[in-house]
Structures are given as structure tokens and as C-alpha cells.
Short mmCIF file of C-alpha atoms in Angstrom, two decimals:
data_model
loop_
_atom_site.label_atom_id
_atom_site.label_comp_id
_atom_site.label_asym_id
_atom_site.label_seq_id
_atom_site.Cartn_x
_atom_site.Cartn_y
_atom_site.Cartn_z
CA UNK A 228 56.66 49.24 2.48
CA UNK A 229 57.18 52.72 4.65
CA UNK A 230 60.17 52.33 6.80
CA UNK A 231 58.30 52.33 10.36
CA UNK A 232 55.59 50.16 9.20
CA UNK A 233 58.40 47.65 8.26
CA UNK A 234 59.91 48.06 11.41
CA UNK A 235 55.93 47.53 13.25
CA UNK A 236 55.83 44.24 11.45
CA UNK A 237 59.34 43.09 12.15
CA UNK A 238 58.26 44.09 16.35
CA UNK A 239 55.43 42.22 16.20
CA UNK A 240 56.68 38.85 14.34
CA UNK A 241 59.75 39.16 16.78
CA UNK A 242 57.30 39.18 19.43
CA UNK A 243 55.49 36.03 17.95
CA UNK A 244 58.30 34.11 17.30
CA UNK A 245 60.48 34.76 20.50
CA UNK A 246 57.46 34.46 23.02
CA UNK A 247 55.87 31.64 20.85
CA UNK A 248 52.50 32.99 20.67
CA UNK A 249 51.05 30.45 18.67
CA UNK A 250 47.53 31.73 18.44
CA UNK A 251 48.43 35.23 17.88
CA UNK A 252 48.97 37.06 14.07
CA UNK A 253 50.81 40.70 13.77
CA UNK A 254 47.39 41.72 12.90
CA UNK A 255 46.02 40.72 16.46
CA UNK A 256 48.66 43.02 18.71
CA UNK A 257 47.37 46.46 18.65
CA UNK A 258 50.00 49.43 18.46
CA UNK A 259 48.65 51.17 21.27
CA UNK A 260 47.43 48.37 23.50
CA UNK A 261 49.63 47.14 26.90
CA UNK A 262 51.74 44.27 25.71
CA UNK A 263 51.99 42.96 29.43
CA UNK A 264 49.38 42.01 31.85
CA UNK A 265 45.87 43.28 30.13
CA UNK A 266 45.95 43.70 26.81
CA UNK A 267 48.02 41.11 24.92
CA UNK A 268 48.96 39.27 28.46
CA UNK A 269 52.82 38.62 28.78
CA UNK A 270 54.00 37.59 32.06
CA UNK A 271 57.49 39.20 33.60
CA UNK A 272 59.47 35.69 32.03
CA UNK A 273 58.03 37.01 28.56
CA UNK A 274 59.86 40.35 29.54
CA UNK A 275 63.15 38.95 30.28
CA UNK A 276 62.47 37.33 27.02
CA UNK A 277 61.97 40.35 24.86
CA UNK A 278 64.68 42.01 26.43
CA UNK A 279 66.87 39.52 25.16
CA UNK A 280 65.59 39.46 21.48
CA UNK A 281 66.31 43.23 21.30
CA UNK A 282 69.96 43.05 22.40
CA UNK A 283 70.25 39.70 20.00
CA UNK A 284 68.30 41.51 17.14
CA UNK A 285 69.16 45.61 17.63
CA UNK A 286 71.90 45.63 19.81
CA UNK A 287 69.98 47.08 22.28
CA UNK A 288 71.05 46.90 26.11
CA UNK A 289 67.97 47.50 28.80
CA UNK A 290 68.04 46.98 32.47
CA UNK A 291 65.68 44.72 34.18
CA UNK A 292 65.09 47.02 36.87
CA UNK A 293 64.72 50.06 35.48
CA UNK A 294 61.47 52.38 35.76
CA UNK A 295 62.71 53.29 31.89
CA UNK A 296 62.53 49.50 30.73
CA UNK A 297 58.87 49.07 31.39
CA UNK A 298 57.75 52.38 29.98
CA UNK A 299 60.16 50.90 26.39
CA UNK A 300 58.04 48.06 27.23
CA UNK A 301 54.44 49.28 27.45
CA UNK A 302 53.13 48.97 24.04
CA UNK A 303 54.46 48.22 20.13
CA UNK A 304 54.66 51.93 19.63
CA UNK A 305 56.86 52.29 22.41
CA UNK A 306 59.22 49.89 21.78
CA UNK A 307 59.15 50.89 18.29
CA UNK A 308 60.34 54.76 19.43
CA UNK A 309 62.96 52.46 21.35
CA UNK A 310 64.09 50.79 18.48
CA UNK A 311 64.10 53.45 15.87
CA UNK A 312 66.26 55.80 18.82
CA UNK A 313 68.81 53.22 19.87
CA UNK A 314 69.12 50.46 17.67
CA UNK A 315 72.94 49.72 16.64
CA UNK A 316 72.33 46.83 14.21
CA UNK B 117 51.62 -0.70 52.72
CA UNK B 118 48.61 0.74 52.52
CA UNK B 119 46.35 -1.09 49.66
CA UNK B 120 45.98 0.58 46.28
CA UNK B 121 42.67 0.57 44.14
CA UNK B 122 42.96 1.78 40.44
CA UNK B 123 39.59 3.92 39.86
CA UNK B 124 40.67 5.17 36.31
CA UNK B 125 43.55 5.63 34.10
CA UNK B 126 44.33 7.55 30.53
CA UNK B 127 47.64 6.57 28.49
CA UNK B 128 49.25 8.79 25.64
CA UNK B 129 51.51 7.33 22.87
CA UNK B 130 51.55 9.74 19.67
CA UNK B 131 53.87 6.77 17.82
CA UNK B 132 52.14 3.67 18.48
CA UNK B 133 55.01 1.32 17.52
CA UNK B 134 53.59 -1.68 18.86
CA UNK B 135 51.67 0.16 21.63
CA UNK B 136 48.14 1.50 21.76
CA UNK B 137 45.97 3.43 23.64
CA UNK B 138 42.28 1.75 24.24
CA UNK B 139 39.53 4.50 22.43
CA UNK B 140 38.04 5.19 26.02
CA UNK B 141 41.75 5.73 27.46
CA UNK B 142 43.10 7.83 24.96
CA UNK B 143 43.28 12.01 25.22
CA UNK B 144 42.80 14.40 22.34
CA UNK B 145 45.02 13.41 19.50
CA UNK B 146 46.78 17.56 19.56
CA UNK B 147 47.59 17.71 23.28
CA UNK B 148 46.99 21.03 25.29
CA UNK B 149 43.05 20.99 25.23
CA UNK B 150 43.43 21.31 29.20
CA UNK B 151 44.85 24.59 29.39
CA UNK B 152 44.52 28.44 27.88
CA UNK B 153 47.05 29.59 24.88
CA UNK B 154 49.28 31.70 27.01
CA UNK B 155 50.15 29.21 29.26
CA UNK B 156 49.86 26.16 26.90
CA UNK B 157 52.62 27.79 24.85
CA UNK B 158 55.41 27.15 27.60
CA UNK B 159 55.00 23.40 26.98
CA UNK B 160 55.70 21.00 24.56
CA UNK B 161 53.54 18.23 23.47
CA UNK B 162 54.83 15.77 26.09
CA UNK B 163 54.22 18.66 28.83
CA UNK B 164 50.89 19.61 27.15
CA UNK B 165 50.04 15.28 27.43
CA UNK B 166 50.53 15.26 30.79
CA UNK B 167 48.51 18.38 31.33
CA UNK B 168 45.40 16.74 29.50
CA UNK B 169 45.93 13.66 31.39
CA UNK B 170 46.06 15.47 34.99
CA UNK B 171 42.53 17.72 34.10
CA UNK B 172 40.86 14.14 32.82
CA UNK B 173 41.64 12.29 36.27
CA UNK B 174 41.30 15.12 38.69
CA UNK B 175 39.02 17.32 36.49
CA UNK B 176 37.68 18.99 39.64
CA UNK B 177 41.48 20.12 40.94
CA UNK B 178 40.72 17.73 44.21
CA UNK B 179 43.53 15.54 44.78
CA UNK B 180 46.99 14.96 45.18
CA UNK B 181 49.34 15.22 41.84
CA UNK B 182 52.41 12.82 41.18
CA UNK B 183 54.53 13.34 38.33
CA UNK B 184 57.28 11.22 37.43
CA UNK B 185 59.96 10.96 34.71
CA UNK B 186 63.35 9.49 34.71
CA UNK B 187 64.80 12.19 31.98
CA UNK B 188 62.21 14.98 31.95
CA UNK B 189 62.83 17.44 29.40
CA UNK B 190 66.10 16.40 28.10
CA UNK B 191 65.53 17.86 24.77
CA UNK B 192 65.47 21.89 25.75
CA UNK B 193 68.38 20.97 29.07
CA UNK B 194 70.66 19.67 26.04
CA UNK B 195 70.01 22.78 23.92
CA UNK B 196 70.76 24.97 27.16
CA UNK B 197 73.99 23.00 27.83
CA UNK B 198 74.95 23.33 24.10
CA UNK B 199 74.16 27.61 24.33
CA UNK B 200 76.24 27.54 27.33
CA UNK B 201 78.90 25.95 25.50
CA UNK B 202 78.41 28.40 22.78
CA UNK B 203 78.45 31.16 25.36
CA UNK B 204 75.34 32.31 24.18
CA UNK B 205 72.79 33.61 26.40
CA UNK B 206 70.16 31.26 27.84
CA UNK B 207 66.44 31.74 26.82
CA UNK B 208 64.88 33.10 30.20
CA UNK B 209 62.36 31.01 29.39
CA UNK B 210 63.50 27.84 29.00
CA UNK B 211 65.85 28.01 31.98
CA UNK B 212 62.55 28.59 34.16
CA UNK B 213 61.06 25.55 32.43
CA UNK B 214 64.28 23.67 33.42
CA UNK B 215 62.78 22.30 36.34
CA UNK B 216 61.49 18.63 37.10
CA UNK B 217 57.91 20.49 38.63
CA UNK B 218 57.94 22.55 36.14
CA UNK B 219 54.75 20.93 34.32
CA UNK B 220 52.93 20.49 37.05
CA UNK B 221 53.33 24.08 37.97
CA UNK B 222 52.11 25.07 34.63
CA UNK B 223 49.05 22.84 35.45
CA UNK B 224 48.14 24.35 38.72
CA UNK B 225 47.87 27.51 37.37
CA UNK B 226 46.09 26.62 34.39
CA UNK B 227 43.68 24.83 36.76
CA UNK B 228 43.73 26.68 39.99
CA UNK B 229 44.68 23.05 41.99
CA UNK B 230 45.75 23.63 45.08
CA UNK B 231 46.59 20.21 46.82
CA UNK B 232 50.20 18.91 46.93
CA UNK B 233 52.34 18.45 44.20
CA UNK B 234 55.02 16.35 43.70
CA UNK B 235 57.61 15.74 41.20
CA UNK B 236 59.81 13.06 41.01
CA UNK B 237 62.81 11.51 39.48
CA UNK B 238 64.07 7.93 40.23
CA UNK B 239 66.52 6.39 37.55
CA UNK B 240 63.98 3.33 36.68
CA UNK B 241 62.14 2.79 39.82
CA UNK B 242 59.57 5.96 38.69
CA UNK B 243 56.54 3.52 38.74
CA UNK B 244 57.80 1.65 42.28
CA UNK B 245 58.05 5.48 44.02
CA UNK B 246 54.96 6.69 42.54
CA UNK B 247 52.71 3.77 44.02
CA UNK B 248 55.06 4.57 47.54
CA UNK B 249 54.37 8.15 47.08
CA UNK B 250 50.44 7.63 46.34
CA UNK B 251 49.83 5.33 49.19
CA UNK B 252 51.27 8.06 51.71
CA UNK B 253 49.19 10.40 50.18
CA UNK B 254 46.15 7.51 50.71
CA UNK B 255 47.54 6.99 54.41
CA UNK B 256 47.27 10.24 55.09
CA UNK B 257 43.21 10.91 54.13
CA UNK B 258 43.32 11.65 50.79
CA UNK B 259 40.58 9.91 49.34
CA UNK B 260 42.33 9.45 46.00
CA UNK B 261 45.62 10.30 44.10
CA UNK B 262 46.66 10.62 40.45
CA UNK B 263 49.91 10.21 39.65
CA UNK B 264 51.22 10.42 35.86
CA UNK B 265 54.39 8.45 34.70
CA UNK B 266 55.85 10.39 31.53
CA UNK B 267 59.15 10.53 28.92
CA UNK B 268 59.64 13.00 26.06
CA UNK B 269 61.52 12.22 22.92
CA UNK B 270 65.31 11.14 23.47
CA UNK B 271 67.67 13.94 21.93
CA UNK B 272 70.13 11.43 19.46
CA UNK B 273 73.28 12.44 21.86
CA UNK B 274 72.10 10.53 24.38
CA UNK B 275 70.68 7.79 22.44
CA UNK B 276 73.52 5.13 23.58
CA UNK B 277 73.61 6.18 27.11
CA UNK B 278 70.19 6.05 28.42
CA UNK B 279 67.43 3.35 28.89
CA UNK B 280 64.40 5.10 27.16
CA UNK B 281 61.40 3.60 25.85
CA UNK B 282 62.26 5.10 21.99
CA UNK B 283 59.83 7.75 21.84
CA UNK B 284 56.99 9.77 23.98
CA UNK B 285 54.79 8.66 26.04
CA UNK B 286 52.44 9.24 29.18
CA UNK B 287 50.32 7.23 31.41
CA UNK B 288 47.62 8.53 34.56
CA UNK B 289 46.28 6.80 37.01
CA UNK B 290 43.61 7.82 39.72
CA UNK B 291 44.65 5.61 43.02
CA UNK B 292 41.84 5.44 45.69
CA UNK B 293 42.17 3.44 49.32
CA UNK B 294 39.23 1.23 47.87
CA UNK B 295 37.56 0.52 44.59
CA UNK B 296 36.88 -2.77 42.48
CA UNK B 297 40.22 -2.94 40.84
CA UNK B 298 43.24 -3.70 43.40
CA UNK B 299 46.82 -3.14 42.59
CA UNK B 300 48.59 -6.54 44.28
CA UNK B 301 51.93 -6.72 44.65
CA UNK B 302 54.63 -9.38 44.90
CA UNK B 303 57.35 -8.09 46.96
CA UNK B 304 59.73 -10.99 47.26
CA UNK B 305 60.60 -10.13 43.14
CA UNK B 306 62.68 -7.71 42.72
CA UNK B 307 61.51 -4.77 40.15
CA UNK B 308 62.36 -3.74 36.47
CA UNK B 309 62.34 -0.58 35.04
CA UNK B 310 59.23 -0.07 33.81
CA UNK B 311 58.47 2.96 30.77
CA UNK B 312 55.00 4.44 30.61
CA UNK B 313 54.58 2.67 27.31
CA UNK B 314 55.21 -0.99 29.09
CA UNK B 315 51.99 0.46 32.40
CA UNK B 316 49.83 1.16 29.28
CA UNK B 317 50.58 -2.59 27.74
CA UNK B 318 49.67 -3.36 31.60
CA UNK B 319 47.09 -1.35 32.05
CA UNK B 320 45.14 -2.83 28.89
CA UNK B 321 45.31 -6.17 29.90
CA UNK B 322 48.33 -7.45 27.20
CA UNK B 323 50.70 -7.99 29.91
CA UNK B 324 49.16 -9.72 33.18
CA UNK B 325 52.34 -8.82 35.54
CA UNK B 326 54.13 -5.40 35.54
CA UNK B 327 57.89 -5.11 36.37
CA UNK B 328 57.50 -8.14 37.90
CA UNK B 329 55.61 -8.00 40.32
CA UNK B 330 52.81 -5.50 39.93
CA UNK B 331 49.23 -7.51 39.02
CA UNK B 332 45.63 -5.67 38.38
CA UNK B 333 43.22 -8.12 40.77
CA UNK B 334 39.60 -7.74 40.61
CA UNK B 335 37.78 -7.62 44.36
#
């Protein structure tokens, strides 16, 4: 499998597992779509959550606050541009 | 105290060692029917139990909720502890779980109730403050109350240092300030400790006297 579509698949099964959407398949999160609110409907917990999965899984360091964080947060495809720029593991 | 009337009840035991559930008592056998995926997901099955119970006795959001447990969700506070331990960050999740109201918040979303809520904790006497809880609740207008009495499963640590009834269970009851059915008590005995599993046993009729001094007494 192509790198990036790897990584899209690892994203959304991370997503799955760490927010423990159990009625939800990779196939059912779209890469544009809003992850929170509308869309696939995560709450601001669910964002604490993630953030904590990336700096477990990629190393990755966000801040809560930050304008920055929710735009890395808006959809797959923009965490995945996250990932692929500033992962360290 | 103001007098108690039992108007309904439901009772969930998902290992029925000795216990059982009468047909027209029981809930759906995969508990969470009550609420939507994204908000079912933040519970386990005992959480997701006492969810289903809640939405079959108050199915119109209209009265007063009680939930008790003596240990509440001792499984995921153990696993914190333990991460802690570890130094591990803690899931932000769980740690806003972490909290005795915690499924009844999850409920009053999930149902848009908004009458009081209570949850309480009382090392044993859960069943004695839940009928003194309900009939302030009665005294104070509201026609009816349903309060829900539930344990999760026992992580093994604790296993020789708690009373626990062995394994999950849940019991509802609706309380109204009259009815048919009349909860009589005998205060000059002092109480036990009942579980939910040993209100369900009383509830169905196998045990005539709970913790005591609790009886069912038709009017």
C-alpha cells in the first residue's frame, strides 16, 4: 500500500480505537469531512483524547489552546499533513 | 417519613448465579438501547444498564433520578491509579468519567431530563439513603421518583477488601406518594447491607423481608 494511504488508515483506526467508536469503520470517516461537531461528531473530551494518541503514537506535542490545534484538527487530511510534517516516531 | 409506594421496578443481572430477573422486569440482554452511539460509547455495560433502566421507569424524562453505588466504577479508577503509578498520562476521558454522577450525566443528555439528579455513595446503607433520599423528593411534590441501586464488576485487587455482591448488577425502582404496593418498614431493626442482586431476590417475592426490615405490603 502507497505510503499516505497507509498512513490515512493508520489515522482513522487510531481514531476508532482511542475514541472507541464502536459503530464506526475507516471506511465511514470521510477525508475531507469535520471530525468534530458535524460531520463525524467528537466532542472537545474526544479532542483532548486525540491529542494524546498523537504525542503517544508520533511524538507529536499540540497545545490545547491554540488557534493552530483545531485547524491540525479539522479533518483526516489535516491531521494527516500534521503527521506526515512533524511526526518524530 | 413520608410513605413509599413501589409503582414499577426493572432489575439487571448479566450472571445469574443464583439470581434472576422476572421476563417482564428484565432490560435488553446488550445494554445501551437507551441512548445514541456517541454517547453510549463513554459507558460500560454496567453504566449502559443503568441507562436502560432510568429511560424504562422515567421514559418521559419527568422525575427525580437517584443513583446509588457503594464502589462505582472501580474498574477504570484502579487502571487510572495504576497509570499514575506508571507515570503515564491519564486518558482525558476516563478521568472525566471518574465521577460518581458521571452516568447519570451521560443519561440526561442522552435524554434531555432535566429534573434533579442525584448521586450517591454510602458504604452499605445505599438502599436505606435512597428510600431517605426518594421520600424528600416525594415530600417535596414530586409525584414520583426512580432511584437505581447499581455495582460493576470487582477488579481482583480489591477482591479481599470489599463487601461486593461477586459480579454486576442493577436494580430501578419508580417510588410514588401512593399506589397499591407500600414499602413498610420496621425501624426498631437495625439494617444490613443490602446489594442490588439481594432488592431483586426482594423485589420478586423470594425473600419476604429486605435488610431486615424492608417488607413489600399490598394496600
Amino acid at each position: 500500500m502507497h505510503e499516505t494511504q497507509q498512513l490515512s488508515l493508520d489515522l482513522k483506526r487510531l481514531i476508532i480505537e482511542t475514541l472507541e467508536l464502536e459503530d464506526i469503520t475507516p471506511e465511514d470517516i470521510e477525508e475531507q469531512a469535520p471530525l468534530f461537531g458535524e460531520g463525524l461528531g467528537l466532542d472537545s473530551i474526544d479532542a483532548l483524547e486525540l491529542g494524546l494518541a498523537l504525542q503517544k503514537r508520533y511524538g507529536i506535542k499540540l497545545d490545547a489552546e491554540s488557534e493552530e490545534t483545531r485547524r491540525h484538527f479539522a479533518s483526516l487530511a489535516a491531521l494527516q499533513s500534521l503527521v506526515e510534517a512533524r511526526r518524530v516516531a | 417519613m413520608q410513605p413509599l409506594y413501589l409503582e414499577d421496578w426493572r432489575g439487571w443481572l448479566p450472571s445469574e448465579r443464583g439470581h434472576t430477573v422476572p421476563r417482564q422486569r428484565q432490560i435488553d440482554a446488550r445494554p445501551g438501547t437507551s441512548l445514541p452511539p456517541m454517547l453510549r460509547r463513554r459507558l460500560d455495560e454496567p453504566g449502559r444498564a443503568v441507562c436502560d433502566l432510568l429511560a424504562a421507569l422515567d421514559p418521559e424524562a419527568r422525575h427525580p433520578l437517584i443513583h446509588a453505588s457503594r464502589h462505582g466504577d472501580t474498574r477504570h479508577t484502579l487502571a487510572m491509579l495504576e497509570e499514575l503509578i506508571a507515570g503515564a498520562p491519564l486518558s482525558p476521558t476516563r478521568f472525566s468519567m471518574s465521577v460518581h454522577n458521571a452516568v447519570l450525566g451521560v443519561h440526561s443528555i442522552a435524554r434531555q431530563h432535566h429534573r434533579p439528579l442525584q448521586a450517591l455513595g454510602a458504604c452499605g446503607q445505599e438502599f436505606e439513603a435512597l428510600m431517605t433520599e426518594a421520600a424528600g423528593y416525594l415530600a417535596e411534590g414530586h409525584s414520583a421518583v426512580v432511584v437505581v441501586f447499581a455495582e460493576g464488576p470487582l477488579p481482583e485487587a480489591y477482591a479481599d477488601h470489599a463487601t461486593h455482591p461477586g459480579h454486576p448488577c442493577a436494580v430501578g425502582l419508580r417510588l410514588a406518594r401512593s399506589g397499591e404496593t407500600r414499602l413498610s418498614l420496621d425501624a426498631t431493626q437495625s439494617t444490613a447491607a443490602p446489594t442490588p442482586a439481594t432488592v431483586i431476590d426482594w423485589l420478586a417475592g423470594r425473600t419476604p423481608l429486605l435488610a431486615r426490615r424492608w417488607r413489600l405490603e399490598a394496600v
